[in-house]
Amino acid sequence: MDIKKWFEDGTGLTIKELRYRTMPKLPYNIFIDDKNFRGSDLETNIIEHNVTIEHYSEDIDEANEKIIENFLDSEKSKLHYEYYDKSREWLETESMWITIYELGTFLEKVRKEGN
């Protein structure tokens, strides 16, 4: 699953995986997709996704947070994650807010060509 495409197509907001080399203009988003691979004895065909989305902003950004939350709410039944947790904190050293969304684990079944 392409988390970047999924998020950008669903929200209209940009996102990058893990980090930026230089800090972009606020607001911006990053994601972390921790994956666990499993399956049968001979085939790895299931990926467990544990996705964290981080939204950085100068002020509490209720407009973009609402876009993200509406998107995450609409995707729950499609991706079969049960919940997401939201937390927000002030990053004193960077002088910005971070809002963190941690999605419940969801599974992706990988199909081989011809199956």
Short mmCIF file of C-alpha atoms in Angstrom, two decimals:
data_model
loop_
_atom_site.label_atom_id
_atom_site.label_comp_id
_atom_site.label_asym_id
_atom_site.label_seq_id
_atom_site.Cartn_x
_atom_site.Cartn_y
_atom_site.Cartn_z
CA MET A 1 0.00 0.00 0.00
CA ASP A 2 1.30 3.40 -0.93
CA ILE A 3 0.57 5.45 2.22
CA LYS A 4 1.73 8.71 0.58
CA LYS A 5 -0.69 8.34 -2.34
CA TRP A 6 -3.51 7.12 -0.08
CA PHE A 7 -3.17 10.15 2.23
CA GLU A 8 -2.62 12.78 -0.47
CA ASP A 9 -5.47 11.51 -2.67
CA GLY A 10 -7.80 11.37 0.33
CA THR A 11 -6.99 14.70 1.95
CA GLY A 12 -5.49 16.94 -0.73
CA LEU A 13 -2.62 17.59 1.72
CA THR A 14 1.00 16.72 1.04
CA ILE A 15 2.92 14.22 3.14
CA LYS A 16 6.41 12.75 3.18
CA GLU A 17 7.74 9.56 4.71
CA LEU A 18 9.83 9.84 7.89
CA ARG A 19 11.43 13.29 7.62
CA TYR A 20 12.48 16.29 5.59
CA ARG A 21 16.18 17.06 5.18
CA THR A 22 15.43 20.74 5.71
CA MET A 23 12.33 21.91 7.48
CA PRO A 24 9.63 22.97 5.01
CA LYS A 25 7.24 25.83 5.45
CA LEU A 26 4.57 25.12 8.07
CA PRO A 27 2.18 23.36 8.08
CA TYR A 28 3.50 20.01 6.87
CA ASN A 29 2.90 16.29 7.41
CA ILE A 30 5.06 13.20 7.73
CA PHE A 31 4.22 9.54 8.19
CA ILE A 32 5.88 6.45 9.58
CA ASP A 33 4.71 3.04 8.36
CA ASP A 34 6.08 0.26 10.56
CA LYS A 35 5.43 -3.00 8.73
CA ASN A 36 5.39 -6.59 9.92
CA PHE A 37 5.41 -9.30 7.26
CA ARG A 38 3.83 -12.71 7.75
CA GLY A 39 2.01 -15.47 5.96
CA SER A 40 2.15 -19.19 5.33
CA ASP A 41 5.27 -21.34 5.62
CA LEU A 42 6.24 -20.81 1.99
CA GLU A 43 4.86 -17.36 1.27
CA THR A 44 4.85 -13.95 2.90
CA ASN A 45 1.53 -12.53 1.79
CA ILE A 46 0.24 -10.41 4.68
CA ILE A 47 1.59 -7.03 5.74
CA GLU A 48 0.58 -5.53 9.09
CA HIS A 49 0.72 -1.73 8.88
CA ASN A 50 1.18 0.42 11.97
CA VAL A 51 0.92 3.96 10.63
CA THR A 52 1.66 7.19 12.47
CA ILE A 53 0.83 10.53 10.86
CA GLU A 54 2.39 13.69 12.27
CA HIS A 55 1.03 17.14 11.46
CA TYR A 56 3.29 20.11 12.26
CA SER A 57 1.96 23.68 12.42
CA GLU A 58 2.73 27.13 13.77
CA ASP A 59 -0.63 27.39 15.58
CA ILE A 60 -3.19 24.74 16.45
CA ASP A 61 -4.39 23.96 12.93
CA GLU A 62 -8.02 22.96 13.37
CA ALA A 63 -8.86 23.26 9.66
CA ASN A 64 -6.23 20.79 8.44
CA GLU A 65 -6.73 18.55 11.47
CA LYS A 66 -10.43 18.32 10.59
CA ILE A 67 -9.52 17.31 7.01
CA ILE A 68 -7.21 14.60 8.34
CA GLU A 69 -9.73 13.35 10.90
CA ASN A 70 -12.62 13.24 8.41
CA PHE A 71 -10.39 11.24 6.06
CA LEU A 72 -9.27 8.83 8.78
CA ASP A 73 -12.89 8.34 9.90
CA SER A 74 -13.96 7.57 6.33
CA GLU A 75 -11.13 5.05 5.85
CA LYS A 76 -11.73 2.99 9.01
CA SER A 77 -14.19 0.59 7.39
CA LYS A 78 -12.18 0.33 4.16
CA LEU A 79 -8.86 -0.57 5.83
CA HIS A 80 -10.43 -2.30 8.84
CA TYR A 81 -8.55 -0.46 11.57
CA GLU A 82 -10.63 -0.09 14.69
CA TYR A 83 -9.43 3.27 15.92
CA TYR A 84 -6.87 6.03 15.77
CA ASP A 85 -5.40 7.94 18.69
CA LYS A 86 -4.81 11.68 18.51
CA SER A 87 -2.42 13.65 20.69
CA ARG A 88 -1.05 17.17 20.44
CA GLU A 89 1.89 18.90 22.04
CA TRP A 90 3.94 22.07 21.82
CA LEU A 91 7.53 21.54 20.68
CA GLU A 92 9.32 24.27 22.58
CA THR A 93 12.72 23.97 20.87
CA GLU A 94 11.15 24.13 17.39
CA SER A 95 8.40 26.62 18.34
CA MET A 96 5.64 24.61 16.67
CA TRP A 97 2.75 22.29 17.39
CA ILE A 98 2.70 18.62 16.53
CA THR A 99 -0.50 16.63 16.27
CA ILE A 100 0.05 12.89 16.13
CA TYR A 101 -2.39 10.33 14.74
CA GLU A 102 -1.62 6.69 15.51
CA LEU A 103 -3.79 4.28 13.55
CA GLY A 104 -4.77 0.88 14.83
CA THR A 105 -3.03 -1.97 13.00
CA PHE A 106 -4.50 -2.86 9.61
CA LEU A 107 -3.68 -5.71 7.26
CA GLU A 108 -2.80 -5.73 3.59
CA LYS A 109 -3.04 -8.98 1.70
CA VAL A 110 -0.40 -9.22 -1.01
CA ARG A 111 -1.47 -11.07 -4.13
CA LYS A 112 1.05 -12.57 -6.48
CA GLU A 113 0.52 -12.05 -10.20
CA GLY A 114 -1.73 -14.75 -11.64
CA ASN A 115 -3.52 -15.38 -8.31
#
